[in-house]
Amino acid sequence: MGRSSVRGEGTRPRGRHDGPPGSGGAEAAGGRSGQGRRSGAAPAGTGPGRADRPSRRAPKSGKRRVLRWVATVLALLILGTGGAGYLYYKHLNGNIRKEDLTLGDKQMADHKANAAGQTPLNILLIGSDARDSEANQKLGGAKETFGGTPLADVQMLLHLSADRSNISVVSMPRDTMLKMPKCTDPESGKVYAASTVDVQTNESLGRGGPGCTVAAWYELTGITIDHFMMIDFAGVVSMADAIGGVPVCVDANIRSRGSDGKGSGLKLEEGTTSVKGKQALQWLRTRYGFEDNTDLGRTKAQHQYLNSMVRQLRKGTKLTDPGKLMSLAEAATSALTVDKGLDTVKKLYDLAEELKKAPTDRITMTTMPNVYGTGQFSGRVYPKADEAEQVFRMIREDIPLDGKASKRKTPVVTDKAAPDDEIAVSVRNATGTDTLGPAQGRASTVKELLTDAGFTRASVDSQNTEPAARTGLLYPSADLEGDAQAVAKALGIPVAQVKKSTEVSGIVLAVGADWREDGAYPAKAADEKTPESANPLNGADEKACMHVNPNYTW
């Protein structure tokens, strides 16, 4: 799939003028910004190795329970797109396109295991506005965008907790401005240098593909990403049709079409309506008509749609026709791109089995806390420094966004701690931040605190000063877990910040940016609270209803 460069960094994304399918409106085309060319998915049943492939009849199966679970997982994974059957019918393997997980030059850190040795799972969900297939072009949009470089207009990070008890989803608005990392296109070898100015986040796809979107997320959040799944518009329509519609709610009559032509064309009466097909796509793409007519309202509407779809699928009452499932599977896999770690039916099925363990009432949808830009970036958004980092840190540290962390059971530690004066602890100064250097002498000061507490074998490791936002204790194996927790208890560091790590050979205390000042460790209960600015929405909330902008009612 050939690619070429998009417009140069530093230029302002061109304006959006939403319009109906075929009108040339940007919202109908996915609200595109940026230019360029990048070929993409061929229509279902076409492409290399497909046109002359012998047709094979998929086996019949009565295992509809499995298919429903698969569909439930996909509803979360691919923004209401895709289908259940492709995980079950092996002949669909060839439909799924695969690309590199990350194209950045920064190696992602390994997960830190919890006390039970479990690790979380993070999946980046990307909704592409590609207009490079006949199916997508039939859904409308500006003709000049056909065959152009796709934009990552939907970006959601799905976090499955280490204990598989909950799922947290964080959306990044497509209007978010950030610095792009260096990315290398795996096919052309072209190197896209790290940006020196802010670039709109949805342009990451044009810098080599979805692996650059992954790299951009890691650069901003520090969250280790295990997989990505990318989908296009055709999949949205297929999934909504297959399940018979998704109930959505508006608090007034809405018509997303203004006198200036802006809008997706969505027209609904006040109350709850089951949307499917093109109407479902309109709901997911509507910007003008929801709340303040910005991408933030659209993101909220997407969250409500996803939650509603999951509830529908978990009722198990919709996907009962094997023929529909097979048809859906063909369409979905033709629209799906995944990383190479999800390149087989078996891997995708295993992923589905993991995700289904989290109940609906433990699913939390959020939006990255943000603030509006100024000047030439007025109308764009930036991460809200402290609150966005709070959400990112909670994901990194596997703290549920639904506020139920205190109810988690901590596994019993069978390793008994050695006497304090026999426990060796290496102390690192990890207090540096993006804007501040390490606080002088912090490792030595904390080392003295440990010595005074009886840990006479504490020492300073001046060679390792990799920054850490939060103070933590790392230990390499189960036989040192009790010792590490004893150190944490002596300093007042929460046990949740004691992690197993293969990156250390002994107990390491990394003094983080949250402990730059002298005194006792400043542990705060608020550290496990999701900011209200993230607009958390619970997956079981059936009363959620979108507020309609008064200028778009009828």
Coordinates of C-alpha atoms in Angstrom, one line a residue:
M1 CA 0.0 0.0 0.0
G2 CA 1.8 3.1 -1.3
R3 CA 2.1 6.2 0.8
S4 CA 3.3 9.7 0.3
S5 CA 3.9 12.7 2.5
V6 CA 1.1 14.9 3.9
R7 CA 1.3 18.6 4.2
G8 CA 4.2 20.1 6.1
E9 CA 4.1 20.5 9.9
G10 CA 3.3 23.9 11.3
T11 CA 0.5 24.7 8.9
R12 CA -3.0 25.0 10.3
P13 CA -5.4 22.2 9.5
R14 CA -7.8 23.4 6.8
G15 CA -11.3 24.4 8.0
R16 CA -14.1 22.0 8.3
H17 CA -17.5 22.5 6.6
D18 CA -19.8 19.7 7.4
G19 CA -22.2 18.5 4.8
P20 CA -24.4 15.6 3.7
P21 CA -23.0 12.6 1.9
G22 CA -21.8 13.7 -1.5
S23 CA -22.0 17.4 -0.7
G24 CA -18.3 17.8 -0.2
G25 CA -18.9 18.4 3.6
A26 CA -16.0 17.5 5.8
E27 CA -18.0 15.9 8.5
A28 CA -19.5 13.5 6.0
A29 CA -16.0 12.7 5.0
G30 CA -14.9 12.2 8.5
G31 CA -14.1 15.9 9.2
R32 CA -10.8 15.7 7.4
S33 CA -7.9 17.9 7.8
G34 CA -4.6 17.5 6.0
Q35 CA -3.8 16.4 2.5
G36 CA -1.9 13.7 0.7
R37 CA -2.4 10.3 -0.7
R38 CA -2.3 6.9 0.8
S39 CA -3.8 3.8 -0.7
G40 CA -5.8 1.6 1.7
A41 CA -8.3 -1.2 1.9
A42 CA -9.7 -2.7 -1.2
P43 CA -13.4 -3.5 -1.3
A44 CA -14.5 -6.8 0.3
G45 CA -13.4 -9.7 -1.8
T46 CA -10.8 -7.8 -3.8
G47 CA -7.1 -7.1 -3.4
P48 CA -4.0 -9.2 -3.8
G49 CA -4.7 -12.9 -3.5
R50 CA -8.4 -12.4 -3.1
A51 CA -10.0 -12.0 -6.5
D52 CA -8.9 -15.5 -7.7
R53 CA -9.3 -17.2 -4.4
P54 CA -11.6 -20.2 -4.5
S55 CA -14.8 -19.6 -2.6
R56 CA -15.2 -21.7 0.5
R57 CA -18.3 -22.5 2.3
A58 CA -18.1 -21.6 6.0
P59 CA -19.0 -24.4 8.3
K60 CA -22.3 -24.1 10.2
S61 CA -22.2 -24.0 13.9
G62 CA -24.6 -23.9 16.8
K63 CA -22.2 -22.1 19.0
R64 CA -24.0 -18.8 18.9
R65 CA -23.1 -18.0 22.5
V66 CA -19.4 -17.8 21.3
L67 CA -20.4 -15.6 18.4
R68 CA -22.3 -13.2 20.6
W69 CA -19.4 -12.9 23.0
V70 CA -17.1 -12.2 20.0
A71 CA -19.5 -9.5 18.8
T72 CA -19.6 -8.0 22.2
V73 CA -15.9 -7.7 22.3
L74 CA -15.7 -6.2 18.8
A75 CA -18.3 -3.6 19.8
L76 CA -15.8 -2.2 22.2
L77 CA -12.8 -2.8 20.1
I78 CA -13.7 -1.2 16.8
L79 CA -16.2 1.6 17.6
G80 CA -19.3 -0.2 16.8
T81 CA -18.0 -1.9 13.7
G82 CA -16.8 -5.3 12.6
G83 CA -18.6 -8.6 13.2
A84 CA -18.5 -11.7 15.2
G85 CA -18.0 -14.5 12.7
Y86 CA -14.4 -13.6 11.6
L87 CA -13.0 -14.8 14.9
Y88 CA -14.7 -18.2 14.3
Y89 CA -14.4 -18.9 10.6
K90 CA -10.8 -19.4 9.8
H91 CA -11.1 -18.7 6.1
L92 CA -11.5 -15.0 6.9
N93 CA -7.9 -14.8 8.2
G94 CA -6.7 -13.6 4.8
N95 CA -9.1 -10.6 4.9
I96 CA -7.4 -9.1 7.9
R97 CA -4.6 -6.6 7.1
K98 CA -1.6 -6.4 9.4
E99 CA 0.9 -3.6 10.1
D100 CA 3.7 -2.9 12.6
L101 CA 2.6 -2.1 16.1
T102 CA 4.7 1.0 16.5
L103 CA 6.8 3.0 14.1
G104 CA 8.4 5.3 16.7
D105 CA 12.0 5.0 17.8
K106 CA 11.2 4.9 21.5
Q107 CA 10.9 1.4 22.9
M108 CA 7.8 0.9 25.0
A109 CA 8.4 -0.2 28.6
D110 CA 7.3 -3.6 29.9
H111 CA 4.2 -3.8 32.0
K112 CA 4.6 -4.0 35.7
A113 CA 2.8 -7.0 37.2
N114 CA 0.5 -6.7 40.2
A115 CA 1.0 -8.7 43.4
A116 CA -0.6 -11.7 41.8
G117 CA 1.8 -11.6 38.8
Q118 CA -1.0 -10.4 36.4
T119 CA -0.4 -7.7 33.8
P120 CA -3.0 -5.3 32.1
L121 CA -3.8 -5.1 28.4
N122 CA -3.9 -1.9 26.4
I123 CA -5.5 -1.7 23.0
L124 CA -5.5 1.5 20.8
L125 CA -8.7 1.7 18.8
I126 CA -8.4 3.8 15.7
G127 CA -11.3 4.9 13.5
S128 CA -10.0 5.8 10.0
D129 CA -11.9 8.2 7.8
A130 CA -10.5 6.4 4.7
R131 CA -12.3 6.9 1.4
D132 CA -10.2 4.5 -0.5
S133 CA -12.7 1.7 -1.2
E134 CA -15.9 1.6 -3.1
A135 CA -17.9 0.8 0.0
N136 CA -16.5 3.8 1.9
Q137 CA -17.0 6.2 -1.1
K138 CA -20.7 5.2 -1.4
L139 CA -21.1 6.5 2.1
G140 CA -20.4 10.0 0.8
G141 CA -17.9 12.7 1.5
A142 CA -16.0 15.2 -0.5
K143 CA -14.8 13.6 -3.8
E144 CA -11.4 15.3 -3.4
T145 CA -10.8 13.1 -0.4
F146 CA -11.3 9.8 -2.2
G147 CA -8.0 7.9 -2.2
G148 CA -6.4 10.5 0.1
T149 CA -4.4 10.0 3.2
P150 CA -6.7 8.6 5.9
L151 CA -6.9 10.5 9.2
A152 CA -7.2 8.9 12.6
D153 CA -10.5 10.6 13.4
V154 CA -11.4 8.3 16.3
Q155 CA -8.7 7.4 18.9
M156 CA -9.7 5.4 22.0
L157 CA -7.4 3.6 24.3
L158 CA -9.0 0.5 25.9
H159 CA -7.4 -0.6 29.1
L160 CA -8.3 -4.1 30.5
S161 CA -7.2 -4.3 34.1
A162 CA -4.6 -6.9 35.2
D163 CA -7.2 -8.8 37.3
R164 CA -9.7 -8.6 34.4
S165 CA -12.3 -7.0 36.6
N166 CA -12.8 -3.8 34.7
I167 CA -12.3 -1.9 31.5
S168 CA -11.4 1.8 31.2
V169 CA -11.6 3.7 27.9
V170 CA -9.9 7.1 27.2
S171 CA -10.8 9.0 24.1
M172 CA -8.5 11.6 22.6
P173 CA -10.4 14.2 20.6
R174 CA -9.2 14.4 17.0
D175 CA -8.7 18.1 17.4
T176 CA -5.9 17.5 20.0
M177 CA -2.7 19.3 19.2
L178 CA 0.6 17.6 20.2
K179 CA 4.2 17.0 19.2
M180 CA 4.5 14.1 16.8
P181 CA 7.3 11.5 17.4
K182 CA 9.8 10.4 14.7
C183 CA 8.2 7.6 12.7
T184 CA 9.6 5.4 9.9
D185 CA 7.3 4.1 7.2
P186 CA 7.8 0.3 7.2
E187 CA 7.1 0.0 3.5
S188 CA 8.8 3.0 1.8
G189 CA 11.5 3.5 4.5
K190 CA 10.6 7.2 4.6
V191 CA 11.5 8.8 7.9
Y192 CA 9.2 11.4 9.3
A193 CA 11.2 13.6 11.7
A194 CA 9.7 14.4 15.1
S195 CA 7.7 17.6 14.8
T196 CA 9.0 20.8 16.3
V197 CA 5.6 22.4 16.4
D198 CA 2.2 21.2 17.4
V199 CA 0.4 18.9 15.0
Q200 CA -3.2 17.7 15.0
T201 CA -3.3 14.2 16.4
N202 CA -5.4 12.7 13.6
E203 CA -2.6 13.3 11.1
S204 CA -0.5 10.6 12.6
L205 CA -1.8 8.0 10.1
G206 CA -0.2 10.0 7.3
R207 CA 3.3 9.5 8.9
G208 CA 3.6 5.8 8.1
G209 CA 0.3 4.3 9.2
P210 CA -1.4 3.2 12.5
G211 CA 2.0 2.4 14.1
C212 CA 2.7 6.1 14.2
T213 CA -0.6 6.8 15.9
V214 CA 0.5 4.2 18.6
A215 CA 3.9 6.0 18.9
A216 CA 2.2 9.4 19.3
W217 CA 0.1 8.0 22.1
Y218 CA 3.0 6.5 23.9
E219 CA 5.0 9.7 23.5
L220 CA 2.2 11.7 25.2
T221 CA 0.9 9.3 27.8
G222 CA 3.7 6.9 28.7
I223 CA 1.1 4.1 28.5
T224 CA 2.5 0.8 27.1
I225 CA 0.2 -0.2 24.2
D226 CA -0.1 -3.9 23.4
H227 CA -2.2 -3.9 20.3
F228 CA -4.1 -1.6 17.9
M229 CA -7.2 -2.2 15.8
M230 CA -8.2 0.2 13.0
I231 CA -11.5 0.2 11.2
D232 CA -13.2 2.3 8.5
F233 CA -16.7 3.7 7.9
A234 CA -18.1 0.6 6.0
G235 CA -17.6 -1.5 9.2
V236 CA -19.7 0.9 11.2
V237 CA -22.7 0.4 8.9
S238 CA -22.2 -3.3 8.7
M239 CA -22.2 -3.8 12.5
A240 CA -25.2 -1.6 13.2
D241 CA -27.2 -3.4 10.5
A242 CA -26.3 -6.9 11.7
I243 CA -27.5 -6.3 15.3
G244 CA -30.7 -4.7 14.2
G245 CA -30.0 -1.2 15.5
V246 CA -28.5 0.5 18.5
P247 CA -30.7 2.6 20.8
V248 CA -29.5 6.2 21.2
C249 CA -31.2 9.2 23.0
V250 CA -31.4 12.9 22.4
D251 CA -33.1 15.4 24.7
A252 CA -34.8 17.3 21.8
N253 CA -35.5 16.9 18.1
I254 CA -32.2 17.2 16.2
R255 CA -31.4 17.9 12.6
S256 CA -27.6 18.2 12.0
R257 CA -27.8 20.6 9.1
G258 CA -27.5 24.3 9.6
S259 CA -28.3 27.2 7.2
D260 CA -24.6 27.2 6.3
G261 CA -24.7 23.5 5.2
K262 CA -22.7 22.3 8.2
G263 CA -23.8 19.0 9.7
S264 CA -23.9 15.2 9.2
G265 CA -27.6 15.1 8.1
L266 CA -28.7 13.2 11.3
K267 CA -32.4 13.7 12.0
L268 CA -34.0 12.2 15.1
E269 CA -37.0 12.9 17.2
E270 CA -36.6 13.7 20.9
G271 CA -36.2 10.5 23.0
T272 CA -34.8 7.1 22.2
T273 CA -34.4 5.8 18.6
S274 CA -32.7 2.6 17.4
V275 CA -30.3 3.7 14.7
K276 CA -28.6 1.5 12.1
G277 CA -26.8 1.7 8.8
K278 CA -26.1 5.2 7.5
Q279 CA -28.0 6.7 10.4
A280 CA -25.7 5.0 12.8
L281 CA -22.7 6.4 11.0
Q282 CA -24.3 9.9 11.1
W283 CA -24.7 9.6 14.8
L284 CA -21.0 8.7 15.3
R285 CA -19.9 11.5 12.9
T286 CA -22.3 14.3 14.2
R287 CA -20.5 17.3 15.5
Y288 CA -22.9 20.2 14.6
G289 CA -26.0 19.6 16.7
F290 CA -24.5 18.0 19.9
E291 CA -23.8 20.2 22.9
D292 CA -21.3 23.0 21.9
N293 CA -20.9 21.8 18.2
T294 CA -17.3 20.6 18.9
D295 CA -15.4 17.3 18.7
L296 CA -16.0 17.0 22.4
G297 CA -19.7 16.5 22.0
R298 CA -19.1 14.0 19.2
T299 CA -16.8 12.0 21.4
K300 CA -19.5 11.9 24.2
A301 CA -22.0 10.7 21.6
Q302 CA -19.6 7.9 20.5
H303 CA -19.3 6.8 24.1
Q304 CA -23.0 6.6 24.6
Y305 CA -23.3 4.6 21.3
L306 CA -20.7 2.1 22.3
N307 CA -22.1 1.5 25.7
S308 CA -25.6 1.0 24.2
M309 CA -24.2 -1.4 21.6
V310 CA -22.5 -3.5 24.3
R311 CA -25.6 -3.7 26.3
Q312 CA -27.6 -4.8 23.2
L313 CA -25.1 -7.5 22.3
R314 CA -24.7 -8.8 25.9
K315 CA -28.5 -9.4 26.0
G316 CA -27.8 -12.0 23.3
T317 CA -31.1 -11.3 21.5
K318 CA -29.8 -9.9 18.1
L319 CA -27.2 -11.9 16.3
T320 CA -29.1 -15.2 15.7
D321 CA -28.9 -15.5 11.9
P322 CA -25.8 -17.4 10.8
G323 CA -26.1 -16.0 7.3
K324 CA -26.1 -12.4 8.6
L325 CA -23.1 -13.3 10.8
M326 CA -21.1 -14.6 7.8
S327 CA -22.0 -11.6 5.7
L328 CA -21.0 -9.3 8.5
A329 CA -17.8 -11.2 9.0
E330 CA -16.7 -10.7 5.4
A331 CA -17.4 -7.0 5.5
A332 CA -15.8 -6.4 8.8
T333 CA -12.5 -8.2 8.1
S334 CA -12.2 -6.4 4.8
A335 CA -12.4 -3.1 6.8
L336 CA -10.0 -4.2 9.6
T337 CA -6.3 -3.6 10.1
V338 CA -4.5 -4.9 13.2
D339 CA -1.0 -5.1 14.5
K340 CA 1.0 -8.3 13.8
G341 CA 0.4 -9.6 17.3
L342 CA -3.3 -10.1 16.4
D343 CA -2.7 -11.7 13.0
T344 CA -4.5 -15.0 13.5
V345 CA -8.1 -16.0 14.4
K346 CA -6.7 -17.8 17.5
K347 CA -5.1 -14.7 18.9
L348 CA -8.2 -12.6 18.2
Y349 CA -10.4 -15.2 19.9
D350 CA -8.1 -15.3 22.9
L351 CA -8.4 -11.5 23.2
A352 CA -12.1 -11.8 23.1
E353 CA -12.1 -14.3 25.9
E354 CA -10.1 -11.9 28.1
L355 CA -12.2 -8.9 27.4
K356 CA -15.5 -10.6 28.1
K357 CA -14.5 -11.1 31.7
A358 CA -15.2 -7.5 32.6
P359 CA -18.9 -6.9 33.4
T360 CA -20.8 -4.0 31.7
D361 CA -21.1 -2.1 35.0
R362 CA -17.3 -2.0 35.3
I363 CA -16.8 -0.4 31.9
T364 CA -16.0 3.3 32.1
M365 CA -15.8 5.7 29.1
T366 CA -13.8 8.9 29.5
T367 CA -12.4 11.8 27.4
M368 CA -8.9 13.1 27.9
P369 CA -9.3 16.3 30.1
N370 CA -8.5 19.2 27.8
V371 CA -8.4 22.9 27.3
Y372 CA -9.0 25.0 24.2
G373 CA -6.1 26.5 22.3
T374 CA -5.7 30.2 21.4
G375 CA -4.7 32.2 18.4
Q376 CA -4.3 30.2 15.3
F377 CA -5.2 27.1 17.2
S378 CA -8.5 28.5 18.6
G379 CA -11.0 25.7 18.4
R380 CA -8.3 23.0 18.8
V381 CA -7.6 21.4 22.2
Y382 CA -4.6 20.5 24.3
P383 CA -4.3 18.0 27.2
K384 CA -5.2 19.7 30.5
A385 CA -1.8 19.3 32.2
D386 CA -2.5 18.0 35.7
E387 CA -5.9 16.3 35.1
A388 CA -4.9 14.6 31.8
E389 CA -1.8 13.2 33.4
Q390 CA -3.9 12.0 36.3
V391 CA -6.0 9.9 33.9
F392 CA -2.9 8.7 32.1
R393 CA -1.2 7.8 35.3
M394 CA -4.2 5.8 36.6
I395 CA -4.1 3.8 33.4
R396 CA -0.4 3.2 33.7
E397 CA -0.8 2.1 37.3
D398 CA -3.9 0.0 36.6
I399 CA -6.2 2.0 38.8
P400 CA -9.8 1.6 37.7
L401 CA -11.5 4.8 36.4
D402 CA -14.8 3.9 38.0
G403 CA -13.6 4.7 41.5
K404 CA -13.8 1.1 42.8
A405 CA -10.1 0.5 43.3
S406 CA -10.6 0.3 47.1
K407 CA -12.7 -2.8 46.7
R408 CA -10.0 -4.8 44.9
K409 CA -8.6 -7.6 46.9
T410 CA -4.9 -7.6 47.4
P411 CA -3.4 -11.1 47.1
V412 CA -1.8 -12.5 50.3
V413 CA 2.0 -12.2 50.2
T414 CA 3.5 -15.5 51.1
D415 CA 7.0 -14.2 51.2
K416 CA 7.9 -13.2 54.7
A417 CA 10.1 -10.1 54.9
A418 CA 13.7 -10.4 56.1
P419 CA 14.9 -8.3 59.0
D420 CA 15.1 -4.6 58.0
D421 CA 18.9 -4.5 58.4
E422 CA 19.3 -7.4 55.9
I423 CA 17.2 -5.8 53.1
A424 CA 19.3 -4.2 50.4
V425 CA 17.6 -1.3 48.7
S426 CA 18.9 0.7 45.8
V427 CA 17.5 4.3 45.7
R428 CA 17.2 6.3 42.4
N429 CA 16.5 9.9 41.9
A430 CA 13.6 9.8 39.3
T431 CA 12.2 13.2 40.2
G432 CA 12.8 14.8 36.8
T433 CA 9.9 15.9 34.6
D434 CA 9.4 17.2 31.1
T435 CA 10.0 20.7 32.3
L436 CA 12.2 20.2 35.4
G437 CA 15.5 18.4 36.0
P438 CA 15.9 16.0 38.9
A439 CA 15.6 17.6 42.3
Q440 CA 19.1 17.8 43.7
G441 CA 20.0 15.2 46.4
R442 CA 16.7 13.4 46.6
A443 CA 18.1 9.9 46.4
S444 CA 20.6 10.6 49.1
T445 CA 18.0 12.2 51.3
V446 CA 15.6 9.3 51.0
K447 CA 18.4 6.8 51.5
E448 CA 19.1 8.5 54.9
L449 CA 15.4 8.1 55.7
L450 CA 15.7 4.4 55.1
T451 CA 18.9 4.1 57.1
D452 CA 17.2 5.9 60.1
A453 CA 14.3 3.5 59.8
G454 CA 16.7 0.5 60.1
F455 CA 17.4 -0.3 56.5
T456 CA 21.1 0.0 56.9
R457 CA 21.9 -1.7 53.5
A458 CA 20.2 1.1 51.5
S459 CA 22.4 2.7 48.9
V460 CA 22.2 5.3 46.1
D461 CA 22.2 4.3 42.5
S462 CA 23.4 7.5 40.7
Q463 CA 23.6 5.9 37.3
N464 CA 19.8 5.3 36.8
T465 CA 17.7 8.5 36.9
E466 CA 15.0 7.7 34.3
P467 CA 12.1 10.1 35.3
A468 CA 9.0 8.6 37.0
A469 CA 5.9 10.6 37.7
R470 CA 5.2 8.6 40.8
T471 CA 7.4 7.1 43.5
G472 CA 7.5 3.3 43.3
L473 CA 9.2 0.1 44.5
L474 CA 10.3 -2.5 42.0
Y475 CA 11.3 -6.1 42.8
P476 CA 12.4 -8.9 40.4
S477 CA 10.9 -12.0 41.9
A478 CA 8.4 -13.3 44.4
D479 CA 11.0 -14.1 47.1
L480 CA 11.7 -10.3 47.4
E481 CA 8.1 -9.1 47.4
G482 CA 7.7 -9.2 51.2
D483 CA 11.0 -7.2 51.5
A484 CA 9.8 -4.6 49.0
Q485 CA 6.5 -4.2 50.8
A486 CA 8.3 -3.8 54.1
V487 CA 10.3 -0.9 52.6
A488 CA 7.1 0.7 51.3
K489 CA 5.4 0.4 54.7
A490 CA 8.3 2.1 56.4
L491 CA 8.1 5.1 54.1
G492 CA 4.3 5.3 53.9
I493 CA 4.3 4.4 50.2
P494 CA 1.0 2.6 49.2
V495 CA 1.3 -1.1 48.5
A496 CA -0.3 -0.5 45.0
Q497 CA 3.0 1.2 44.1
V498 CA 5.0 -1.9 44.7
K499 CA 5.5 -3.7 41.4
K500 CA 7.2 -6.8 40.1
S501 CA 9.7 -6.0 37.2
T502 CA 12.1 -7.9 35.1
E503 CA 14.1 -4.7 34.6
V504 CA 15.7 -4.8 38.1
S505 CA 17.9 -7.4 39.8
G506 CA 17.1 -6.3 43.3
I507 CA 14.8 -4.0 45.2
V508 CA 14.8 -0.6 43.7
L509 CA 13.2 2.5 45.1
A510 CA 12.6 5.1 42.4
V511 CA 11.8 8.5 44.0
G512 CA 9.4 10.1 41.6
A513 CA 8.3 13.6 40.7
D514 CA 5.5 13.4 43.4
W515 CA 8.2 13.4 46.1
R516 CA 10.5 16.3 45.1
E517 CA 10.3 18.0 48.5
D518 CA 11.7 16.9 51.9
G519 CA 9.5 15.3 54.4
A520 CA 7.3 12.2 54.5
Y521 CA 6.0 10.7 51.3
P522 CA 2.9 12.7 50.3
A523 CA 0.5 9.9 49.6
K524 CA -3.0 11.2 48.8
A525 CA -6.4 9.4 48.6
A526 CA -7.3 11.6 45.7
D527 CA -4.7 9.8 43.6
E528 CA -7.3 7.1 42.8
K529 CA -10.1 9.5 41.7
T530 CA -10.9 10.2 38.0
P531 CA -11.2 14.0 37.3
E532 CA -14.7 15.2 36.6
S533 CA -13.3 16.9 33.5
A534 CA -12.9 13.4 32.0
N535 CA -16.7 13.1 31.8
P536 CA -16.8 9.4 33.0
L537 CA -19.7 7.4 31.7
N538 CA -20.6 4.0 33.1
G539 CA -21.3 1.2 30.7
A540 CA -24.5 0.2 32.5
D541 CA -26.0 3.7 32.4
E542 CA -29.2 3.4 30.3
K543 CA -30.4 7.0 31.0
A544 CA -27.6 8.8 29.2
C545 CA -29.0 11.2 26.6
M546 CA -27.2 13.7 24.3
H547 CA -28.0 17.3 24.8
V548 CA -29.1 18.9 21.5
N549 CA -27.7 22.4 20.5
P550 CA -30.7 24.8 20.3
N551 CA -29.6 26.0 16.9
Y552 CA -30.0 22.5 15.4
T553 CA -33.6 21.5 16.5
W554 CA -36.7 21.2 14.4

